[in-house]
Amino acid sequence: MQAGGGGAGGGGDAADLRGRHRIQAELKKLEQEARFLEEELEELEKTDKVSSALQEFLTAMESKADPLLPITTGPVNQSWDRWFEGPQDLRRCKCWFL
Amino acid sequence: MASVAELKEKHAAATASVNSLRERLRQRRETLLDTDVARYSKAQGRPPVSFNSTDLVCCRTLQGHSGKVVDLLSLTSILAQLSLPTFPLVSVPSCAIGSVRRYQFSAFQVSLEFRDTIADFSEVIMCVSINSSNTNMFVSGSCDATVRLWDIRIASRAVRTYHGHESDVNSVKFFPDGHRFGTGSDDGTCRLFDMRTGHQLQVYSREANRSDNELPTVTSIAFSISGRLLFAGYSNGDCYVWDTLLAEMVLNLGNLQNSHDGRISCLGMSSDGSALCTGSWDKNLKIWAFSGHRKIV
């Protein structure tokens, strides 16, 4: 198709052909993006306002125990305070971080 | 076959159509933003988090690096995925310029092998975060001021693009519930987004310094295990502890005793949420934990 396009270009030199292919590729990308944006717009028509999900957000957050907070829900885990003790076994001392 | 001039015309029309759709989307989103997390929490009478100066303390300093510490590897997430029986070989997205590449992590060899490119677009990707509730999903922050959600099962197309930031997105982290994520940017703000709806739930912005109008940029962020605290490292050496609900800064780890001498460049939370690790340009890592009186309600 590309070769055919080049032949049917009618006076188009190599630079012209390259330019045509580049514009065609960009055009395809833009058309695809427009389709995605239309889909998102359609979805958004059915989406609730921000406030509708916030109560659940607050409740879920507050029901989870957090060792770094001065006031938190339980249960308490004794290992939370291990950072203030010396290592029990130096050979097995390891800490993993996310 | 269309001529170049015709193609250019079509291109201009398509560009205009995309821009118009983007504007419509932006306007529609604005109408849905009836509140934000802070206004809602205040209206609900949520009390602020209050720290004494000795509540969060540096309990360990890890030395040994001969240069700046720039990132903390998420070892636990990789190891946790390895334990899943359905994933003998696990895909670990890794950051690269303009793409997110997938590597195979072998359970029998400590090695990563390049497999394929799963996200590819023209902007520089600064950071990624994998959703712990669904390891097929991850978000990326990039230099076009956007955050994109990717599903590794959908080839090379972002599931959603999140707008709001005004400059490079340097850090992105999933909220502990996996339904939201936080971001930190060169525009000096942190933001909280809802993954599903795309709503921007909150902006965490600091006031400009009186002597200098330029805001320090956000270099790294992390959430406490409940999500109530948002830790944010800034380019001027500050490390703010934000109350996620009320959007107020409750502590600055950068000002505390035994803090780093250089910029805090990376943050990580222990898997049980009991400690925060900070890495800095001063070549050290520090571990911070709660040493005050803990009230259980």
Coordinates of C-alpha atoms in Angstrom, one line a residue:
Chain A
M1 CA 0.0 0.0 0.0
Q2 CA 2.8 2.3 0.9
A3 CA 4.6 1.5 -2.4
G4 CA 1.4 2.0 -4.3
G5 CA 0.8 5.3 -2.5
G6 CA 4.3 6.4 -3.5
G7 CA 3.7 5.5 -7.2
A8 CA 0.3 7.1 -7.3
G9 CA 1.6 10.2 -5.5
G10 CA 2.0 12.0 -8.8
G11 CA 5.2 14.0 -8.8
G12 CA 5.8 13.4 -5.1
D13 CA 9.5 13.0 -4.3
A14 CA 10.9 11.0 -1.4
A15 CA 10.6 13.9 1.1
D16 CA 7.0 14.4 0.0
L17 CA 6.3 10.7 0.6
R18 CA 7.9 10.8 4.0
G19 CA 5.9 13.9 4.9
R20 CA 2.7 12.2 3.7
H21 CA 3.3 9.1 5.8
R22 CA 4.2 11.1 8.8
I23 CA 1.0 13.2 8.5
Q24 CA -1.1 10.0 8.0
A25 CA 0.4 8.4 11.1
E26 CA -0.3 11.5 13.2
L27 CA -3.8 11.7 11.8
K28 CA -4.5 8.1 12.8
K29 CA -3.2 8.8 16.3
L30 CA -5.4 11.9 16.6
E31 CA -8.5 10.0 15.4
Q32 CA -7.8 7.3 17.9
E33 CA -7.4 9.8 20.7
A34 CA -10.6 11.5 19.7
R35 CA -12.4 8.1 20.0
F36 CA -10.9 7.6 23.5
L37 CA -11.9 11.0 24.6
E38 CA -15.4 10.5 23.4
E39 CA -15.6 7.3 25.4
E40 CA -14.3 9.1 28.5
L41 CA -16.9 11.8 28.0
E42 CA -19.6 9.3 27.7
E43 CA -18.4 7.6 30.9
L44 CA -18.2 10.9 32.7
E45 CA -21.9 11.6 31.9
K46 CA -22.7 8.6 34.2
T47 CA -20.1 9.5 36.9
D48 CA -21.2 10.8 40.3
K49 CA -20.0 13.9 41.9
V50 CA -16.9 13.9 44.0
S51 CA -18.8 14.1 47.3
S52 CA -20.7 10.9 46.7
A53 CA -17.7 8.6 47.3
L54 CA -16.0 10.6 50.1
Q55 CA -18.0 9.1 53.1
E56 CA -16.8 5.6 52.2
F57 CA -13.3 7.0 51.7
L58 CA -13.2 8.5 55.2
T59 CA -14.8 5.5 56.9
A60 CA -12.4 3.0 55.3
M61 CA -9.4 5.2 56.2
E62 CA -10.4 5.6 59.8
S63 CA -11.1 1.9 60.4
K64 CA -7.6 0.9 59.6
A65 CA -5.0 0.8 62.4
D66 CA -2.0 3.1 61.7
P67 CA 1.1 2.8 63.9
L68 CA 2.4 6.3 62.9
L69 CA -0.7 8.1 64.2
P70 CA -1.1 9.5 67.8
I71 CA -4.7 8.4 67.8
T72 CA -5.6 5.2 66.0
T73 CA -8.0 2.3 66.0
G74 CA -6.7 -1.2 67.1
P75 CA -5.6 -3.8 67.2
V76 CA -2.2 -2.8 68.4
N77 CA 0.7 -4.9 67.3
Q78 CA 3.6 -5.2 69.7
S79 CA 6.1 -5.3 66.8
W80 CA 5.2 -1.7 65.9
D81 CA 7.7 -0.5 68.5
R82 CA 10.5 -2.8 67.6
W83 CA 12.4 0.1 66.0
F84 CA 13.3 1.3 69.5
E85 CA 14.8 -2.0 70.6
G86 CA 18.2 -3.4 69.6
P87 CA 18.3 -6.1 67.0
Q88 CA 17.5 -9.5 68.6
D89 CA 19.7 -11.4 66.3
L90 CA 22.2 -9.4 64.2
R91 CA 22.6 -12.0 61.6
R92 CA 18.8 -12.0 60.8
C93 CA 18.3 -8.3 61.2
K94 CA 16.5 -7.1 58.1
C95 CA 14.0 -4.5 57.1
W96 CA 11.9 -4.4 53.9
F97 CA 10.5 -1.2 52.5
L98 CA 7.7 -0.6 50.0
Chain B
M1 CA -4.9 9.0 -2.6
A2 CA -5.2 12.3 -0.7
S3 CA -2.7 15.0 -1.4
V4 CA -0.4 16.4 1.3
A5 CA -2.5 19.5 1.4
E6 CA -5.7 17.5 1.9
L7 CA -4.0 15.5 4.6
K8 CA -2.8 18.6 6.4
E9 CA -6.3 20.0 6.3
K10 CA -7.7 16.7 7.8
H11 CA -4.9 16.8 10.4
A12 CA -5.8 20.4 11.4
A13 CA -9.5 19.4 11.7
A14 CA -8.6 16.3 13.8
T15 CA -6.4 18.5 16.1
A16 CA -9.2 21.0 16.6
S17 CA -11.6 18.1 17.3
V18 CA -9.3 16.6 20.0
N19 CA -8.7 20.0 21.6
S20 CA -12.5 20.6 21.7
L21 CA -13.1 17.2 23.3
R22 CA -10.4 17.9 25.9
E23 CA -12.0 21.2 26.8
R24 CA -15.5 19.6 27.1
L25 CA -14.0 16.9 29.3
R26 CA -12.3 19.6 31.5
Q27 CA -15.6 21.5 31.8
R28 CA -17.6 18.4 32.6
R29 CA -15.1 17.4 35.3
E30 CA -15.3 20.8 36.8
T31 CA -19.1 20.5 37.2
L32 CA -18.5 17.2 39.1
L33 CA -16.0 18.8 41.6
D34 CA -18.6 19.8 44.1
T35 CA -16.2 19.6 47.0
D36 CA -12.7 18.2 47.9
V37 CA -11.5 15.9 50.7
A38 CA -10.5 18.8 53.0
R39 CA -13.8 20.7 52.8
Y40 CA -15.8 17.5 53.1
S41 CA -13.8 16.3 56.2
K42 CA -14.1 19.7 57.9
A43 CA -17.8 19.7 57.3
Q44 CA -18.0 16.2 58.8
G45 CA -16.2 17.5 61.9
R46 CA -13.1 15.4 61.5
P47 CA -10.4 16.5 64.1
P48 CA -6.9 17.2 62.7
V49 CA -3.9 15.0 63.3
S50 CA -1.8 16.5 66.0
F51 CA 1.9 15.6 66.6
N52 CA 4.2 16.6 69.5
S53 CA 7.7 17.4 68.4
T54 CA 9.0 14.1 69.8
D55 CA 6.2 11.9 68.4
L56 CA 7.9 11.0 65.1
V57 CA 11.6 10.4 65.7
C58 CA 14.5 9.2 63.7
C59 CA 15.4 5.9 65.3
R60 CA 18.1 4.6 62.9
T61 CA 20.5 6.0 60.5
L62 CA 21.8 3.7 57.8
Q63 CA 25.1 4.7 56.4
G64 CA 27.3 3.2 53.8
H65 CA 26.4 4.8 50.5
S66 CA 29.2 6.8 49.0
G67 CA 26.9 8.9 46.8
K68 CA 23.4 10.5 46.9
V69 CA 20.6 8.1 47.7
V70 CA 18.1 8.5 44.8
D71 CA 15.6 5.7 45.1
L72 CA 14.4 2.9 47.3
L73 CA 13.7 -0.4 45.5
S74 CA 10.3 -1.8 46.3
L75 CA 11.7 -5.2 47.3
T76 CA 8.6 -6.2 49.3
S77 CA 6.2 -5.8 46.4
I78 CA 8.4 -7.9 44.1
L79 CA 8.8 -10.6 46.8
A80 CA 5.1 -10.6 47.6
Q81 CA 4.2 -11.1 44.0
L82 CA 6.7 -14.0 43.7
S83 CA 4.8 -15.8 46.4
L84 CA 1.6 -15.9 44.3
P85 CA 1.3 -19.4 42.8
T86 CA -0.3 -18.1 39.6
F87 CA 2.7 -16.0 38.8
P88 CA 5.7 -18.2 38.5
L89 CA 7.2 -15.4 36.4
V90 CA 6.2 -12.0 37.5
S91 CA 6.2 -8.8 35.4
V92 CA 7.8 -5.8 37.1
P93 CA 7.3 -2.5 35.3
S94 CA 10.5 -0.5 35.3
C95 CA 10.9 3.2 34.4
A96 CA 12.7 4.3 31.2
I97 CA 12.6 7.3 29.0
G98 CA 9.4 7.4 27.0
S99 CA 8.4 3.8 27.9
V100 CA 7.7 1.4 30.6
R101 CA 9.3 -1.9 30.0
R102 CA 8.4 -5.2 31.4
Y103 CA 11.0 -7.5 32.8
Q104 CA 10.6 -11.1 33.8
F105 CA 11.7 -11.9 37.4
S106 CA 12.7 -15.5 37.7
A107 CA 11.9 -17.3 40.9
F108 CA 15.0 -19.4 40.5
Q109 CA 17.5 -16.8 39.4
V110 CA 18.2 -13.4 40.9
S111 CA 18.0 -11.6 37.6
L112 CA 15.8 -9.4 35.6
E113 CA 15.4 -9.9 31.8
F114 CA 13.9 -7.4 29.4
R115 CA 10.7 -8.9 28.0
D116 CA 8.7 -6.2 26.1
T117 CA 7.6 -2.6 26.2
I118 CA 4.1 -2.3 27.6
A119 CA 3.7 1.5 27.7
D120 CA 5.1 3.7 25.1
F121 CA 4.6 7.4 24.4
S122 CA 6.5 10.5 23.5
E123 CA 6.9 11.9 27.0
V124 CA 9.6 11.1 29.6
I125 CA 8.2 8.9 32.3
M126 CA 9.4 9.9 35.7
C127 CA 7.9 7.3 38.0
V128 CA 5.5 4.3 38.3
S129 CA 3.5 2.7 41.0
I130 CA 2.0 -0.8 40.9
N131 CA -1.5 -1.3 42.3
S132 CA -1.1 -3.9 45.1
S133 CA -4.8 -4.9 44.8
N134 CA -4.5 -5.6 41.1
T135 CA -0.9 -6.1 40.0
N136 CA -1.9 -5.8 36.3
M137 CA -2.6 -2.1 36.8
F138 CA 0.0 0.6 37.4
V139 CA 0.2 4.4 37.1
S140 CA 3.0 6.5 35.6
G141 CA 3.9 10.1 36.1
S142 CA 5.5 12.0 33.2
C143 CA 7.0 15.2 32.0
D144 CA 3.8 16.3 30.2
A145 CA 2.3 17.0 33.6
T146 CA 0.0 14.0 33.3
V147 CA -0.5 10.8 35.1
R148 CA -1.5 7.7 33.1
L149 CA -3.2 4.5 34.2
W150 CA -2.0 1.4 32.4
D151 CA -3.2 -2.2 32.3
I152 CA -0.5 -4.6 31.1
R153 CA -3.2 -6.7 29.5
I154 CA -4.2 -3.8 27.2
A155 CA -1.4 -3.3 24.6
S156 CA 0.4 0.1 24.7
R157 CA -2.6 2.2 25.4
A158 CA -3.2 4.2 28.6
V159 CA -6.5 3.3 30.2
R160 CA -6.9 6.8 31.5
T161 CA -5.0 10.1 31.6
Y162 CA -5.3 12.3 34.7
H163 CA -4.8 16.1 34.3
G164 CA -4.3 18.7 36.9
H165 CA -0.6 19.2 37.5
E166 CA 1.1 22.1 35.9
S167 CA 4.6 20.6 35.6
D168 CA 6.5 17.3 35.6
V169 CA 5.1 14.6 37.8
N170 CA 8.1 13.3 39.8
S171 CA 6.4 10.8 42.1
V172 CA 3.3 8.7 42.1
K173 CA 2.1 6.2 44.8
F174 CA -1.0 4.2 45.1
F175 CA -3.1 4.9 48.1
P176 CA -3.2 1.9 50.4
D177 CA -6.8 1.0 49.3
G178 CA -5.7 0.7 45.7
H179 CA -8.6 2.9 44.5
R180 CA -6.8 6.2 44.6
F181 CA -3.3 7.4 44.1
G182 CA -1.2 10.4 45.1
T183 CA 1.2 12.4 43.0
G184 CA 4.1 14.9 43.6
S185 CA 5.2 17.4 41.0
D186 CA 7.6 20.1 40.0
D187 CA 4.7 22.5 40.3
G188 CA 5.2 22.2 44.1
T189 CA 2.0 20.4 44.8
C190 CA 0.9 16.9 45.8
R191 CA -2.5 15.7 44.6
L192 CA -4.9 12.9 45.3
F193 CA -6.8 11.3 42.4
D194 CA -9.6 8.8 42.2
M195 CA -8.4 6.1 39.9
R196 CA -11.8 5.0 38.6
T197 CA -13.6 8.3 38.2
G198 CA -10.5 10.4 37.4
H199 CA -11.6 13.1 39.9
Q200 CA -8.9 15.2 41.5
L201 CA -9.9 14.8 45.1
Q202 CA -7.4 17.1 46.8
V203 CA -4.5 19.5 46.2
Y204 CA -1.8 19.7 48.9
S205 CA -0.1 23.0 48.2
R206 CA 2.3 24.9 50.4
E207 CA 2.6 28.7 50.5
A208 CA 5.4 30.4 48.7
N209 CA 8.4 31.4 50.8
R210 CA 8.4 35.1 51.6
S211 CA 11.9 35.6 50.4
D212 CA 11.6 33.4 47.3
N213 CA 8.5 33.3 45.1
E214 CA 9.5 30.0 43.6
L215 CA 8.0 27.0 45.2
P216 CA 10.2 24.0 46.1
T217 CA 9.4 21.0 43.9
V218 CA 8.1 17.7 45.2
T219 CA 10.7 15.0 44.8
S220 CA 9.0 12.0 46.4
I221 CA 5.8 10.9 48.3
A222 CA 4.6 8.1 50.5
F223 CA 1.4 7.3 52.3
S224 CA 1.1 5.9 55.9
I225 CA -0.6 2.5 56.0
S226 CA -4.1 3.9 56.6
G227 CA -3.5 6.8 54.2
R228 CA -4.2 9.4 56.8
L229 CA -0.6 10.8 56.5
L230 CA 1.0 11.8 53.2
F231 CA 4.8 12.3 53.4
A232 CA 6.3 14.6 50.8
G233 CA 9.9 15.4 50.2
Y234 CA 10.7 18.8 48.7
S235 CA 13.7 20.1 46.8
N236 CA 14.6 22.5 49.5
G237 CA 15.2 19.7 52.1
D238 CA 11.7 19.9 53.7
C239 CA 9.8 16.7 54.3
Y240 CA 6.2 17.6 55.1
V241 CA 3.8 15.3 56.9
W242 CA 0.4 16.2 55.5
D243 CA -2.9 15.3 57.1
T244 CA -4.5 13.8 54.0
L245 CA -8.0 14.5 55.2
L246 CA -7.7 18.2 56.2
A247 CA -4.9 19.0 53.7
E248 CA -2.8 20.6 56.5
M249 CA 0.9 20.2 57.1
V250 CA 1.2 18.8 60.6
L251 CA 5.0 18.2 60.9
N252 CA 8.2 18.9 58.9
L253 CA 10.6 16.0 59.3
G254 CA 13.3 18.2 57.6
N255 CA 13.3 20.5 60.7
L256 CA 13.5 17.8 63.3
Q257 CA 16.5 16.8 65.3
N258 CA 18.7 14.2 63.6
S259 CA 17.2 14.9 60.3
H260 CA 19.1 14.8 57.0
D261 CA 21.7 17.3 56.0
G262 CA 20.7 17.2 52.3
R263 CA 17.6 17.0 50.2
I264 CA 15.3 14.1 51.0
S265 CA 15.1 12.3 47.6
C266 CA 13.1 9.1 48.3
L267 CA 10.6 7.8 50.8
G268 CA 9.4 4.3 51.6
M269 CA 7.0 2.8 54.1
S270 CA 7.7 -0.5 56.0
S271 CA 5.3 -3.3 55.0
D272 CA 3.4 -3.1 58.4
G273 CA 3.3 0.7 58.3
S274 CA 5.3 1.1 61.5
A275 CA 8.2 3.0 60.0
L276 CA 9.0 5.5 57.3
C277 CA 12.4 5.3 55.6
T278 CA 13.9 8.5 54.0
G279 CA 16.8 8.5 51.6
S280 CA 18.8 11.7 51.0
W281 CA 21.5 13.4 49.0
D282 CA 23.5 13.4 52.3
K283 CA 24.2 9.7 51.4
N284 CA 22.2 8.4 54.4
L285 CA 19.0 6.5 54.9
K286 CA 17.0 7.2 58.1
I287 CA 14.2 5.3 59.7
W288 CA 11.4 7.2 61.5
A289 CA 8.9 5.7 63.9
F290 CA 6.3 6.8 66.4
S291 CA 7.8 7.2 69.9
G292 CA 5.0 9.1 71.6
H293 CA 2.0 7.9 73.6
R294 CA -0.3 6.1 71.3
K295 CA -4.1 6.4 72.1
I296 CA -6.2 3.5 70.8
V297 CA -9.9 4.3 70.2

